[in-house]
Coordinates of C-alpha atoms in Angstrom, one line a residue:
F18 CA -5.7 -4.6 -15.3
S19 CA -6.4 -8.0 -13.9
H20 CA -6.9 -9.1 -17.6
L21 CA -3.5 -7.6 -18.9
G22 CA -1.8 -9.4 -15.7
S23 CA -3.0 -12.7 -17.2
V24 CA -1.1 -12.2 -20.5
L25 CA 2.3 -11.3 -18.5
N26 CA 4.8 -14.0 -17.2
G27 CA 4.9 -14.6 -13.6
W28 CA 8.5 -13.3 -13.5
Q29 CA 7.4 -10.0 -15.3
L30 CA 4.4 -9.5 -12.8
L31 CA 7.2 -9.9 -9.8
A32 CA 9.3 -7.7 -11.6
L33 CA 6.9 -5.0 -11.9
Q34 CA 5.8 -5.6 -8.1
G35 CA 9.6 -5.3 -7.2
L36 CA 10.0 -2.3 -9.3
M37 CA 6.9 -0.6 -7.9
Y38 CA 8.0 -1.1 -4.2
A39 CA 11.4 0.3 -5.3
V40 CA 10.0 3.4 -6.3
L41 CA 7.4 3.6 -3.5
A42 CA 10.7 3.7 -1.2
L43 CA 12.0 6.5 -2.9
V44 CA 9.0 8.4 -3.0
I45 CA 7.9 8.4 0.2
R46 CA 9.9 10.7 2.6
P47 CA 9.2 12.2 6.2
P48 CA 7.6 15.7 6.6
H49 CA 9.5 18.8 7.0
D50 CA 8.4 21.5 9.4
E51 CA 8.3 24.1 6.4
D52 CA 6.0 21.4 4.4
T53 CA 2.8 23.1 4.0
H54 CA -0.3 20.6 4.4
P55 CA -3.7 21.4 2.5
S56 CA -6.2 22.6 4.6
R57 CA -8.9 20.5 2.8
L58 CA -8.6 17.3 1.3
P59 CA -7.7 17.1 -2.3
L60 CA -10.3 15.2 -4.0
A61 CA -9.2 14.4 -7.3
G62 CA -5.7 13.6 -5.7
L63 CA -7.6 11.2 -3.7
A64 CA -9.2 9.5 -6.6
A65 CA -6.1 9.5 -8.5
V66 CA -4.3 7.4 -5.6
G67 CA -7.1 5.2 -5.9
L68 CA -6.9 4.6 -9.1
V69 CA -3.1 3.9 -9.0
A70 CA -3.9 1.6 -5.9
G71 CA -6.6 -0.5 -8.1
W72 CA -4.3 -0.5 -11.0
A73 CA -1.6 -2.0 -8.6
S74 CA -4.2 -4.4 -7.0
G75 CA -5.7 -5.6 -10.1
L76 CA -2.8 -6.1 -12.0
L77 CA -0.1 -7.4 -9.7
G78 CA -1.9 -8.4 -6.3
V79 CA -0.7 -5.5 -4.5
G80 CA -1.9 -2.0 -3.6
G81 CA -3.7 -0.9 -0.4
G82 CA -2.0 1.0 2.1
L83 CA 1.5 0.4 0.9
V84 CA 0.6 1.8 -2.2
M85 CA -1.6 4.8 -0.9
V86 CA 0.3 6.1 1.8
P87 CA 3.4 7.2 0.2
L88 CA 1.5 8.3 -2.5
M89 CA -0.7 10.6 -0.3
V90 CA 2.5 11.8 1.6
R91 CA 4.5 13.0 -1.1
W92 CA 2.2 14.0 -3.8
L93 CA -0.8 15.3 -1.7
R94 CA 1.3 16.4 1.2
L95 CA -1.2 14.8 3.6
R96 CA 0.2 14.3 7.2
V97 CA 1.5 10.3 7.7
Y98 CA -1.2 9.8 10.1
L99 CA -4.1 11.1 7.8
A100 CA -2.7 9.2 4.8
I101 CA -2.4 5.9 7.2
R102 CA -6.1 6.5 8.4
L103 CA -7.4 7.2 4.8
S104 CA -6.0 4.3 3.1
T105 CA -7.2 1.8 5.8
L106 CA -10.8 3.2 5.2
A107 CA -9.9 2.7 1.5
V108 CA -8.7 -0.7 1.9
C109 CA -12.0 -1.8 3.9
A110 CA -14.4 -0.5 1.1
S111 CA -12.4 -2.5 -1.7
A112 CA -11.6 -5.6 0.3
A113 CA -15.5 -5.8 1.1
T114 CA -16.5 -5.5 -2.6
A115 CA -14.1 -7.9 -3.6
S116 CA -15.3 -10.4 -0.9
I117 CA -18.9 -10.0 -1.8
T118 CA -17.8 -10.6 -5.2
F119 CA -15.8 -13.9 -4.3
V120 CA -18.7 -15.2 -1.8
G121 CA -21.2 -14.4 -4.5
D122 CA -19.6 -16.5 -7.0
G123 CA -18.0 -19.3 -4.9
R124 CA -14.5 -18.6 -5.3
A125 CA -14.1 -17.6 -1.5
N126 CA -13.3 -20.1 1.6
L127 CA -15.6 -18.2 4.0
A128 CA -14.2 -20.1 7.2
M129 CA -10.4 -19.5 6.4
G130 CA -11.1 -15.8 5.2
L131 CA -12.8 -15.2 8.5
L132 CA -10.2 -16.6 10.5
L133 CA -7.7 -14.4 8.5
G134 CA -10.0 -11.5 8.6
G135 CA -10.8 -12.0 12.2
T136 CA -7.2 -12.1 13.6
A137 CA -6.1 -9.1 11.3
C138 CA -9.0 -7.2 12.7
I139 CA -7.5 -7.8 16.3
A140 CA -4.0 -6.8 15.2
A141 CA -5.3 -3.8 13.3
Q142 CA -7.5 -2.4 16.2
W143 CA -4.5 -2.8 18.5
A144 CA -1.9 -1.0 16.0
A145 CA -4.5 1.7 15.1
A146 CA -5.0 2.4 18.8
R147 CA -1.3 3.0 19.1
L148 CA -0.5 4.6 15.9
Q149 CA -0.2 8.1 17.5
R150 CA 2.5 6.8 19.6
V151 CA 4.8 6.5 16.8
S152 CA 6.6 9.5 15.1
E153 CA 5.7 10.1 11.7
A154 CA 9.5 10.2 10.8
R155 CA 9.5 6.5 12.0
L156 CA 6.6 5.4 10.5
V157 CA 8.0 6.7 7.0
W158 CA 11.2 4.6 7.8
L159 CA 9.2 1.8 8.4
L160 CA 7.3 2.0 5.4
R161 CA 10.6 2.9 3.3
A162 CA 11.9 -0.4 5.0
L163 CA 9.2 -2.6 4.2
C164 CA 9.2 -1.4 0.7
V165 CA 12.8 -2.1 0.5
V166 CA 12.3 -5.6 1.5
L167 CA 9.3 -6.1 -0.6
A168 CA 11.4 -4.9 -3.6
V169 CA 14.4 -6.9 -3.1
D170 CA 12.0 -10.0 -2.4
G171 CA 10.1 -9.5 -5.5
L172 CA 12.9 -9.0 -7.8
R173 CA 15.0 -11.9 -6.5
R174 CA 11.9 -14.0 -7.2
A175 CA 11.5 -12.8 -10.6
A176 CA 15.1 -13.3 -11.5
Q177 CA 15.0 -16.5 -10.1
L178 CA 11.7 -17.4 -12.2
A179 CA 13.2 -15.8 -15.2
L180 CA 16.6 -17.9 -14.9
G181 CA 14.4 -21.1 -14.7

């Protein structure tokens, strides 16, 4: 999908990104007490979520947890905490793979990447240690709010580019 992205205009990519965030804001919802959660992880469903996140990442440069968590919560009926943990591991694997590729072909600034990654590691460890302190309903609200902000910003920037 990254090749498809090269034939689209910048405003079209931003518009797709904004629309994707808007859909994700609508899709995610807090768990209800009557919701049933799978006793075993749905492997085919997880693979499908990974494909959607990979598609979004390749085409739009976004993906990861912000795409995976709403999909896992809504369609796979996983608890928010589990979806966050699984998406974090998935992002780690995909980022490591991309990093090896970028470093291997000389397209990476290793020092800057390590600075960004190192500080992100510290922040992620701090946040992960406190995840259980935040209710699932609040986590969903935060994800929805972030998606709305990103949707509005992406659509605003797309309109600016399209209108010149």
